[in-house]
mmCIF file of C-alpha atoms and ligand atoms in Angstrom:
data_model
loop_
_atom_site.group_PDB
_atom_site.id
_atom_site.type_symbol
_atom_site.label_atom_id
_atom_site.label_comp_id
_atom_site.label_asym_id
_atom_site.label_seq_id
_atom_site.Cartn_x
_atom_site.Cartn_y
_atom_site.Cartn_z
ATOM 1 C CA MET A 1 -26.516 -2.761 15.296
ATOM 2 C CA SER A 2 -26.313 -6.285 16.628
ATOM 3 C CA SER A 3 -22.982 -8.045 16.059
ATOM 4 C CA TYR A 4 -24.882 -10.604 13.967
ATOM 5 C CA ASN A 5 -25.794 -7.969 11.384
ATOM 6 C CA LEU A 6 -22.157 -7.156 10.729
ATOM 7 C CA ILE A 7 -20.549 -8.266 7.500
ATOM 8 C CA THR A 8 -17.165 -9.714 8.327
ATOM 9 C CA LEU A 9 -14.206 -9.666 5.958
ATOM 10 C CA ASN A 10 -14.348 -13.426 5.510
ATOM 11 C CA GLU A 11 -18.037 -13.400 4.749
ATOM 12 C CA PHE A 12 -17.567 -10.537 2.314
ATOM 13 C CA ILE A 13 -14.727 -12.132 0.369
ATOM 14 C CA SER A 14 -16.474 -15.482 0.108
ATOM 15 C CA THR A 15 -19.710 -13.846 -1.067
ATOM 16 C CA ARG A 16 -17.703 -11.934 -3.664
ATOM 17 C CA GLN A 17 -16.076 -15.172 -4.743
ATOM 18 C CA ALA A 18 -19.458 -16.691 -5.396
ATOM 19 C CA ASN A 19 -19.986 -13.944 -8.005
ATOM 20 C CA PHE A 20 -17.090 -15.338 -10.064
ATOM 21 C CA PRO A 21 -18.288 -18.714 -11.341
ATOM 22 C CA TYR A 22 -14.820 -20.078 -12.043
ATOM 23 C CA ALA A 23 -13.161 -18.882 -8.864
ATOM 24 C CA LYS A 24 -11.917 -21.772 -6.797
ATOM 25 C CA GLY A 25 -11.522 -19.930 -3.530
ATOM 26 C CA GLU A 26 -7.751 -19.566 -3.838
ATOM 27 C CA LEU A 27 -7.707 -15.783 -3.655
ATOM 28 C CA THR A 28 -10.339 -15.876 -0.924
ATOM 29 C CA ARG A 29 -8.081 -18.089 1.159
ATOM 30 C CA LEU A 30 -5.075 -15.884 0.510
ATOM 31 C CA LEU A 31 -6.953 -12.749 1.629
ATOM 32 C CA HIS A 32 -8.236 -14.601 4.664
ATOM 33 C CA TYR A 33 -4.679 -15.386 5.745
ATOM 34 C CA ILE A 34 -3.594 -11.786 5.181
ATOM 35 C CA GLY A 35 -6.459 -10.734 7.466
ATOM 36 C CA LEU A 36 -5.265 -13.213 10.096
ATOM 37 C CA ALA A 37 -1.678 -11.950 10.032
ATOM 38 C CA ALA A 38 -2.995 -8.372 10.187
ATOM 39 C CA LYS A 39 -4.762 -9.175 13.450
ATOM 40 C CA ILE A 40 -1.612 -10.682 14.934
ATOM 41 C CA VAL A 41 0.531 -7.733 13.852
ATOM 42 C CA ASN A 42 -2.128 -5.348 15.139
ATOM 43 C CA LYS A 43 -1.920 -6.917 18.562
ATOM 44 C CA LYS A 44 1.834 -6.447 18.625
ATOM 45 C CA VAL A 45 1.558 -2.854 17.369
ATOM 46 C CA ASN A 46 -0.923 -2.044 20.141
ATOM 47 C CA LYS A 47 1.422 -3.507 22.730
ATOM 48 C CA ALA A 48 4.491 -1.806 21.341
ATOM 49 C CA GLY A 49 4.641 0.691 24.174
ATOM 50 C CA LEU A 50 4.323 -1.979 26.821
ATOM 51 C CA VAL A 51 6.966 -4.491 25.973
ATOM 52 C CA ASP A 52 10.508 -4.178 24.872
ATOM 53 C CA ILE A 53 9.979 -4.310 21.156
ATOM 54 C CA LEU A 54 10.494 -0.650 20.449
ATOM 55 C CA GLY A 55 13.600 0.537 18.710
ATOM 56 C CA GLU A 56 16.017 -0.794 16.175
ATOM 57 C CA ALA A 57 16.529 -4.483 15.606
ATOM 58 C CA GLY A 58 20.172 -3.957 14.828
ATOM 59 C CA ASN A 59 20.008 -4.941 11.166
ATOM 60 C CA THR A 60 20.078 -2.784 8.097
ATOM 61 C CA ASN A 61 17.731 -3.705 5.254
ATOM 62 C CA VAL A 62 18.508 -3.679 1.557
ATOM 63 C CA GLN A 63 17.699 0.041 1.333
ATOM 64 C CA GLY A 64 20.351 0.849 3.958
ATOM 65 C CA GLU A 65 17.718 1.832 6.492
ATOM 66 C CA ASP A 66 17.679 0.638 10.092
ATOM 67 C CA GLN A 67 15.058 -2.027 10.617
ATOM 68 C CA LYS A 68 12.826 -1.579 13.612
ATOM 69 C CA LYS A 69 11.898 -4.605 15.665
ATOM 70 C CA LEU A 70 8.288 -4.399 14.581
ATOM 71 C CA ASP A 71 9.372 -4.387 10.918
ATOM 72 C CA VAL A 72 11.024 -7.718 11.501
ATOM 73 C CA PHE A 73 8.096 -9.111 13.440
ATOM 74 C CA ALA A 74 5.570 -8.051 10.793
ATOM 75 C CA ASP A 75 7.751 -9.414 8.008
ATOM 76 C CA ILE A 76 8.040 -12.830 9.676
ATOM 77 C CA GLU A 77 4.342 -12.937 10.537
ATOM 78 C CA PHE A 78 3.092 -12.147 7.029
ATOM 79 C CA ILE A 79 5.542 -14.608 5.472
ATOM 80 C CA LYS A 80 4.343 -17.349 7.845
ATOM 81 C CA ALA A 81 0.683 -16.587 7.079
ATOM 82 C CA LEU A 82 1.165 -16.461 3.310
ATOM 83 C CA LYS A 83 3.060 -19.727 3.371
ATOM 84 C CA ALA A 84 0.389 -21.375 5.504
ATOM 85 C CA SER A 85 -2.332 -20.268 3.088
ATOM 86 C CA GLY A 86 -0.972 -22.717 0.537
ATOM 87 C CA GLU A 87 -1.943 -20.270 -2.222
ATOM 88 C CA CYS A 88 1.239 -18.212 -2.320
ATOM 89 C CA CYS A 89 4.384 -19.553 -3.983
ATOM 90 C CA GLY A 90 6.627 -16.578 -3.304
ATOM 91 C CA ILE A 91 6.997 -13.188 -1.661
ATOM 92 C CA ALA A 92 8.861 -9.986 -2.374
ATOM 93 C CA SER A 93 9.229 -7.975 0.809
ATOM 94 C CA GLU A 94 10.792 -4.630 1.545
ATOM 95 C CA GLU A 95 12.724 -6.321 4.307
ATOM 96 C CA ASN A 96 14.399 -8.961 2.135
ATOM 97 C CA ASP A 97 16.961 -8.375 -0.602
ATOM 98 C CA GLU A 98 15.814 -11.312 -2.700
ATOM 99 C CA ILE A 99 12.487 -12.992 -3.358
ATOM 100 C CA ILE A 100 11.372 -15.603 -0.862
ATOM 101 C CA THR A 101 10.319 -18.900 -2.410
ATOM 102 C CA PHE A 102 8.871 -21.890 -0.649
ATOM 103 C CA ASP A 103 10.120 -25.442 -0.951
ATOM 104 C CA ASP A 104 7.166 -27.462 0.282
ATOM 105 C CA GLU A 105 4.810 -28.980 -2.233
ATOM 106 C CA LEU A 106 1.697 -27.150 -1.051
ATOM 107 C CA ALA A 107 3.169 -23.661 -1.376
ATOM 108 C CA ARG A 108 4.987 -24.480 -4.638
ATOM 109 C CA ASP A 109 1.600 -25.293 -6.089
ATOM 110 C CA GLY A 110 0.266 -21.860 -5.068
ATOM 111 C CA ASN A 111 -0.993 -19.756 -7.949
ATOM 112 C CA TYR A 112 -0.131 -16.346 -6.503
ATOM 113 C CA ILE A 113 2.820 -14.215 -5.505
ATOM 114 C CA VAL A 114 2.666 -11.340 -3.034
ATOM 115 C CA CYS A 115 4.689 -8.124 -2.853
ATOM 116 C CA ILE A 116 4.588 -6.605 0.598
ATOM 117 C CA ASP A 117 5.732 -3.696 2.709
ATOM 118 C CA PRO A 118 5.149 -5.427 6.072
ATOM 119 C CA LEU A 119 5.450 -2.247 8.129
ATOM 120 C CA ASP A 120 5.110 1.092 6.415
ATOM 121 C CA GLY A 121 5.940 4.345 8.163
ATOM 122 C CA SER A 122 8.204 2.633 10.647
ATOM 123 C CA SER A 123 9.816 5.873 11.780
ATOM 124 C CA ASN A 124 6.452 6.522 13.456
ATOM 125 C CA ILE A 125 6.432 3.366 15.608
ATOM 126 C CA ASP A 126 8.252 4.843 18.572
ATOM 127 C CA VAL A 127 5.958 7.845 18.773
ATOM 128 C CA ASN A 128 2.534 6.202 18.628
ATOM 129 C CA VAL A 129 1.615 7.499 15.176
ATOM 130 C CA SER A 130 -0.279 5.475 12.562
ATOM 131 C CA ILE A 131 1.651 2.876 10.591
ATOM 132 C CA GLY A 132 0.543 0.323 8.022
ATOM 133 C CA THR A 133 1.065 -2.754 5.873
ATOM 134 C CA ILE A 134 0.766 -2.663 2.073
ATOM 135 C CA PHE A 135 0.273 -5.726 -0.141
ATOM 136 C CA SER A 136 -0.059 -6.516 -3.817
ATOM 137 C CA ILE A 137 -1.092 -9.854 -5.337
ATOM 138 C CA TYR A 138 -0.369 -11.273 -8.798
ATOM 139 C CA ARG A 139 -1.025 -14.528 -10.516
ATOM 140 C CA ARG A 140 2.310 -16.283 -11.124
ATOM 141 C CA LYS A 141 3.851 -16.478 -14.602
ATOM 142 C CA SER A 142 5.991 -19.546 -13.913
ATOM 143 C CA LYS A 143 4.533 -23.044 -13.817
ATOM 144 C CA ARG A 144 2.592 -24.223 -10.794
ATOM 145 C CA GLY A 145 4.432 -26.875 -8.836
ATOM 146 C CA GLU A 146 7.764 -25.174 -9.455
ATOM 147 C CA LYS A 147 9.511 -22.580 -7.338
ATOM 148 C CA ALA A 148 8.497 -18.982 -7.951
ATOM 149 C CA GLN A 149 10.882 -16.990 -10.128
ATOM 150 C CA LEU A 150 11.897 -13.352 -10.345
ATOM 151 C CA MET A 151 9.743 -12.854 -13.462
ATOM 152 C CA ASP A 152 6.651 -13.620 -11.368
ATOM 153 C CA PHE A 153 7.320 -10.430 -9.439
ATOM 154 C CA LEU A 154 8.378 -8.080 -12.228
ATOM 155 C CA GLN A 155 4.861 -7.657 -13.607
ATOM 156 C CA PRO A 156 3.294 -4.258 -14.283
ATOM 157 C CA GLY A 157 0.802 -3.026 -11.683
ATOM 158 C CA LYS A 158 -2.084 -3.297 -14.159
ATOM 159 C CA ASP A 159 -1.781 -7.091 -13.835
ATOM 160 C CA GLN A 160 -2.460 -7.070 -10.080
ATOM 161 C CA VAL A 161 -5.382 -9.287 -9.099
ATOM 162 C CA ALA A 162 -5.757 -7.714 -5.673
ATOM 163 C CA ALA A 163 -4.110 -5.078 -3.527
ATOM 164 C CA GLY A 164 -4.702 -3.536 -0.173
ATOM 165 C CA TYR A 165 -3.376 -2.031 2.986
ATOM 166 C CA ILE A 166 -3.889 -2.274 6.687
ATOM 167 C CA ILE A 167 -3.725 0.900 8.733
ATOM 168 C CA TYR A 168 -2.910 0.529 12.405
ATOM 169 C CA GLY A 169 -4.395 3.805 13.564
ATOM 170 C CA SER A 170 -6.816 5.022 16.191
ATOM 171 C CA SER A 171 -8.689 2.005 14.919
ATOM 172 C CA THR A 172 -7.299 -0.678 12.646
ATOM 173 C CA MET A 173 -8.647 -0.971 9.133
ATOM 174 C CA LEU A 174 -8.103 -3.240 6.175
ATOM 175 C CA VAL A 175 -8.830 -1.695 2.783
ATOM 176 C CA TYR A 176 -8.601 -3.776 -0.381
ATOM 177 C CA THR A 177 -9.627 -4.145 -3.976
ATOM 178 C CA THR A 178 -9.867 -7.050 -6.371
ATOM 179 C CA GLY A 179 -10.674 -4.755 -9.285
ATOM 180 C CA ASN A 180 -14.304 -4.391 -8.365
ATOM 181 C CA GLY A 181 -14.229 -1.207 -6.311
ATOM 182 C CA VAL A 182 -12.634 -0.586 -2.941
ATOM 183 C CA ASN A 183 -13.977 -1.750 0.398
ATOM 184 C CA GLY A 184 -12.829 -0.919 3.904
ATOM 185 C CA PHE A 185 -13.169 -3.038 7.045
ATOM 186 C CA THR A 186 -12.636 -1.886 10.606
ATOM 187 C CA LEU A 187 -11.294 -4.293 13.191
ATOM 188 C CA ASP A 188 -13.812 -4.826 15.971
ATOM 189 C CA THR A 189 -11.452 -5.855 18.738
ATOM 190 C CA ALA A 190 -14.330 -7.134 20.905
ATOM 191 C CA ILE A 191 -15.030 -9.960 18.463
ATOM 192 C CA GLY A 192 -11.673 -10.014 16.682
ATOM 193 C CA GLU A 193 -13.182 -9.529 13.224
ATOM 194 C CA PHE A 194 -12.677 -7.044 10.423
ATOM 195 C CA CYS A 195 -16.192 -5.712 9.727
ATOM 196 C CA LEU A 196 -17.360 -3.895 6.622
ATOM 197 C CA SER A 197 -17.440 -0.209 7.593
ATOM 198 C CA HIS A 198 -16.589 1.586 4.335
ATOM 199 C CA PRO A 199 -18.372 -0.127 1.429
ATOM 200 C CA ASP A 200 -17.484 0.927 -2.119
ATOM 201 C CA ILE A 201 -15.132 3.773 -1.263
ATOM 202 C CA LYS A 202 -15.069 6.583 -3.827
ATOM 203 C CA THR A 203 -12.549 9.365 -3.502
ATOM 204 C CA PRO A 204 -13.633 12.957 -4.270
ATOM 205 C CA ASP A 205 -12.524 14.284 -7.692
ATOM 206 C CA LYS A 206 -10.849 17.171 -5.928
ATOM 207 C CA GLY A 207 -9.976 17.924 -2.354
ATOM 208 C CA LYS A 208 -8.266 20.475 -0.165
ATOM 209 C CA ILE A 209 -5.345 18.492 1.212
ATOM 210 C CA TYR A 210 -1.855 18.295 -0.225
ATOM 211 C CA SER A 211 0.636 15.939 1.383
ATOM 212 C CA ILE A 212 4.322 16.236 0.640
ATOM 213 C CA ASN A 213 7.494 16.408 2.717
ATOM 214 C CA GLU A 214 8.177 20.110 2.265
ATOM 215 C CA GLY A 215 11.529 19.722 4.010
ATOM 216 C CA ASN A 216 12.777 18.565 0.613
ATOM 217 C CA TYR A 217 11.440 21.699 -1.127
ATOM 218 C CA PRO A 218 14.771 23.036 -2.436
ATOM 219 C CA HIS A 219 15.338 19.743 -4.268
ATOM 220 C CA PHE A 220 11.882 19.426 -5.864
ATOM 221 C CA PRO A 221 11.334 19.769 -9.615
ATOM 222 C CA ASP A 222 10.154 23.247 -10.625
ATOM 223 C CA GLY A 223 6.663 21.960 -11.478
ATOM 224 C CA VAL A 224 6.197 20.640 -7.941
ATOM 225 C CA LYS A 225 7.485 23.901 -6.427
ATOM 226 C CA LYS A 226 4.964 25.791 -8.565
ATOM 227 C CA TYR A 227 2.173 23.433 -7.539
ATOM 228 C CA ILE A 228 2.944 23.971 -3.846
ATOM 229 C CA LYS A 229 2.865 27.744 -4.394
ATOM 230 C CA TYR A 230 -0.445 27.301 -6.217
ATOM 231 C CA CYS A 231 -1.809 25.420 -3.198
ATOM 232 C CA GLN A 232 -0.631 28.171 -0.869
ATOM 233 C CA GLU A 233 -1.964 31.107 -2.837
ATOM 234 C CA ILE A 234 -4.172 31.491 -5.852
ATOM 235 C CA ASN A 235 -3.701 34.604 -8.024
ATOM 236 C CA GLY A 236 -1.326 36.028 -5.426
ATOM 237 C CA GLU A 237 -4.042 35.833 -2.769
ATOM 238 C CA SER A 238 -2.987 33.842 0.241
ATOM 239 C CA ASN A 239 -6.448 32.807 1.364
ATOM 240 C CA ARG A 240 -5.289 29.243 2.047
ATOM 241 C CA PRO A 241 -7.627 27.398 -0.293
ATOM 242 C CA TYR A 242 -5.659 24.236 0.436
ATOM 243 C CA THR A 243 -4.271 22.775 3.598
ATOM 244 C CA SER A 244 -1.136 20.716 4.129
ATOM 245 C CA ARG A 245 -1.086 17.405 6.011
ATOM 246 C CA TYR A 246 1.870 15.044 6.192
ATOM 247 C CA ILE A 247 2.268 12.144 8.600
ATOM 248 C CA GLY A 248 5.231 10.392 7.020
ATOM 249 C CA SER A 249 3.414 7.055 6.734
ATOM 250 C CA LEU A 250 2.319 6.575 3.146
ATOM 251 C CA VAL A 251 -0.595 4.364 4.223
ATOM 252 C CA ALA A 252 -1.934 6.923 6.693
ATOM 253 C CA ASP A 253 -1.394 9.912 4.408
ATOM 254 C CA PHE A 254 -3.030 8.115 1.496
ATOM 255 C CA HIS A 255 -5.926 6.781 3.569
ATOM 256 C CA ARG A 256 -6.834 10.232 4.865
ATOM 257 C CA ASN A 257 -6.697 11.734 1.378
ATOM 258 C CA LEU A 258 -8.683 8.831 -0.086
ATOM 259 C CA LEU A 259 -11.571 9.518 2.258
ATOM 260 C CA LYS A 260 -11.388 13.316 2.345
ATOM 261 C CA GLY A 261 -9.992 14.183 -1.065
ATOM 262 C CA GLY A 262 -6.423 15.289 -1.572
ATOM 263 C CA ILE A 263 -3.118 14.605 -3.225
ATOM 264 C CA TYR A 264 -0.033 12.743 -1.995
ATOM 265 C CA ILE A 265 3.261 13.532 -3.671
ATOM 266 C CA TYR A 266 6.681 11.959 -3.215
ATOM 267 C CA PRO A 267 8.484 13.418 -6.188
ATOM 268 C CA GLU A 268 11.874 12.867 -7.701
ATOM 269 C CA THR A 269 14.407 15.216 -6.130
ATOM 270 C CA ALA A 270 17.685 16.655 -7.307
ATOM 271 C CA LYS A 271 19.344 14.029 -5.091
ATOM 272 C CA ASP A 272 17.078 11.044 -5.868
ATOM 273 C CA LYS A 273 15.925 11.179 -9.463
ATOM 274 C CA ARG A 274 13.761 8.100 -8.925
ATOM 275 C CA GLY A 275 12.087 9.347 -5.754
ATOM 276 C CA LYS A 276 11.908 7.323 -2.578
ATOM 277 C CA LEU A 277 8.889 5.052 -2.659
ATOM 278 C CA ARG A 278 9.097 1.518 -3.981
ATOM 279 C CA LEU A 279 7.170 0.574 -7.106
ATOM 280 C CA LEU A 280 6.332 -3.040 -6.305
ATOM 281 C CA TYR A 281 5.092 -2.941 -2.730
ATOM 282 C CA GLU A 282 4.218 0.716 -2.132
ATOM 283 C CA CYS A 283 3.202 2.515 -5.334
ATOM 284 C CA ASN A 284 1.505 -0.232 -7.371
ATOM 285 C CA PRO A 285 -0.898 -1.425 -4.657
ATOM 286 C CA ILE A 286 -1.748 2.133 -3.622
ATOM 287 C CA ALA A 287 -2.218 3.068 -7.297
ATOM 288 C CA TYR A 288 -4.626 0.176 -7.823
ATOM 289 C CA ILE A 289 -6.729 1.299 -4.858
ATOM 290 C CA ALA A 290 -6.585 4.944 -5.944
ATOM 291 C CA GLU A 291 -7.821 4.106 -9.442
ATOM 292 C CA GLN A 292 -10.482 1.717 -8.201
ATOM 293 C CA ALA A 293 -11.788 4.505 -5.962
ATOM 294 C CA GLY A 294 -11.945 6.905 -8.928
ATOM 295 C CA GLY A 295 -8.609 8.592 -8.241
ATOM 296 C CA LYS A 296 -5.353 8.651 -10.131
ATOM 297 C CA ALA A 297 -1.722 7.560 -9.642
ATOM 298 C CA THR A 298 1.202 8.542 -11.845
ATOM 299 C CA ASP A 299 4.928 9.202 -11.719
ATOM 300 C CA GLY A 300 4.130 12.749 -12.791
ATOM 301 C CA TYR A 301 3.876 11.773 -16.437
ATOM 302 C CA LYS A 302 2.874 8.156 -16.785
ATOM 303 C CA ARG A 303 0.336 5.870 -15.147
ATOM 304 C CA ILE A 304 2.124 3.997 -12.339
ATOM 305 C CA MET A 305 0.429 0.698 -13.164
ATOM 306 C CA GLU A 306 1.811 0.739 -16.719
ATOM 307 C CA VAL A 307 5.426 0.904 -15.656
ATOM 308 C CA ASP A 308 7.352 -2.293 -16.427
ATOM 309 C CA PRO A 309 9.367 -3.106 -13.303
ATOM 310 C CA GLU A 310 13.081 -3.749 -13.749
ATOM 311 C CA SER A 311 14.023 -4.738 -10.226
ATOM 312 C CA LEU A 312 12.441 -5.776 -6.935
ATOM 313 C CA HIS A 313 13.230 -2.697 -4.897
ATOM 314 C CA GLN A 314 12.927 -0.160 -7.687
ATOM 315 C CA ARG A 315 11.903 3.353 -6.630
ATOM 316 C CA ILE A 316 9.656 5.728 -8.526
ATOM 317 C CA PRO A 317 8.258 9.267 -8.136
ATOM 318 C CA PHE A 318 4.676 9.075 -6.891
ATOM 319 C CA TYR A 319 1.715 11.408 -7.410
ATOM 320 C CA THR A 320 -1.611 10.030 -6.256
ATOM 321 C CA GLY A 321 -5.033 11.003 -5.022
ATOM 322 C CA SER A 322 -7.979 13.014 -6.304
ATOM 323 C CA LYS A 323 -8.051 13.023 -10.080
ATOM 324 C CA GLU A 324 -8.288 16.759 -10.702
ATOM 325 C CA MET A 325 -5.460 17.496 -8.280
ATOM 326 C CA VAL A 326 -3.137 14.990 -9.956
ATOM 327 C CA ASP A 327 -4.101 16.466 -13.346
ATOM 328 C CA THR A 328 -3.197 19.955 -12.099
ATOM 329 C CA VAL A 329 0.242 19.033 -10.794
ATOM 330 C CA GLU A 330 0.915 17.148 -14.043
ATOM 331 C CA ASP A 331 0.129 20.357 -15.959
ATOM 332 C CA PHE A 332 2.672 22.200 -13.827
ATOM 333 C CA LEU A 333 5.281 19.513 -14.560
ATOM 334 C CA LYS A 334 4.923 19.881 -18.334
HETATM 335 P P1 AHG B 401 8.937 2.463 5.282
HETATM 336 O O1 AHG B 401 8.702 2.798 6.716
HETATM 337 O O2 AHG B 401 8.195 1.232 4.828
HETATM 338 O O3 AHG B 401 10.396 2.438 4.905
HETATM 339 O O4 AHG B 401 8.261 3.595 4.381
HETATM 340 C C1 AHG B 401 8.534 4.946 4.630
HETATM 341 C C2 AHG B 401 8.027 5.750 3.477
HETATM 342 C C3 AHG B 401 6.550 6.065 3.502
HETATM 343 O O5 AHG B 401 5.776 5.401 4.406
HETATM 344 C C4 AHG B 401 6.500 7.523 3.815
HETATM 345 O O6 AHG B 401 5.455 8.124 3.156
HETATM 346 C C5 AHG B 401 7.806 8.028 3.380
HETATM 347 O O7 AHG B 401 8.701 6.982 3.488
HETATM 348 C C6 AHG B 401 8.259 9.177 4.218
HETATM 349 O O8 AHG B 401 9.461 9.638 3.754
HETATM 350 P P2 AHG B 401 10.098 11.004 4.282
HETATM 351 O O9 AHG B 401 10.444 10.781 5.711
HETATM 352 O O10 AHG B 401 11.304 11.169 3.394
HETATM 353 O O11 AHG B 401 9.089 12.084 4.064
HETATM 354 MN MN1 MN B 402 6.894 1.886 3.271
HETATM 355 MN MN1 MN B 403 8.355 -0.762 5.536
#
């Protein structure tokens, strides 16, 4: 195919915008800037082995985890891009304890807030394994022209206007939804553009892959233990109907299962009753994409996107992927 036949991300989002008669291009601009920052972060990720940006940055984030240098770089880059877009009045990031609000007039007038995990799967940076960025966009609740407030961020996932992720893998992809299906774009590094490669992604209703950190097995709820056994053997027959895959980057694990069919589970454990993953910038955006692709996302009992957030860095058990597989594990949890 000639490069001129490609549909670029920018072209795609502006064509989509034209389908909404009242859209003023604000969301289009915001997504455009996210795409820009993704390209800059991608460049740095690709170079990570070459220059001295590997390893810890020496700070500890709000979760008590060591921040890697690339975490910090990605955080700064996305914040700069979102601010420059003029459409974003505030950001909640995994890397910052509090919300970030902007003082300048342009950004204060922005109609949107963004929740972001700038670098997901950061334990994989040093070893050349796929990592990602996850983002979630809401319309603000507070008045335009004023500083963003905490209430702008504590909205249930069902009120998201857009969500997506970037996967920095063997190729780099941006996958997003605005509530009208899910579309995936692959970065063509020759021309520096994200090009539509996976239009209207639909996830299979059932798959063969289950993804869970089985190192935590002793601490899992009984229902999850039973489900894992069920995946390993059916009716006492160990004919391996299912297969286990776990990268340790939510974005990469989810992306694989989205395309192939499968389930991703990060359950509550005896130690962490609320699980590990963060509701605002990990689970809600992934849940929105899962549902838009025909899949499902719950905390084992309740739809993730109906949970009313109480705090910025709140954690929640996460079960997502092919619908029938999530249904089955939910039955085991009952
Ligand atoms: P982050 O790197 O943004 O802190 O996220 C790590 C998350 C997620 O990406 C991954 O699925 C999960 O932590 C892995 O946790 P375990 O190492 O406990 O399995
Ligand atoms: Mn993460
Ligand atoms: Mn992260």
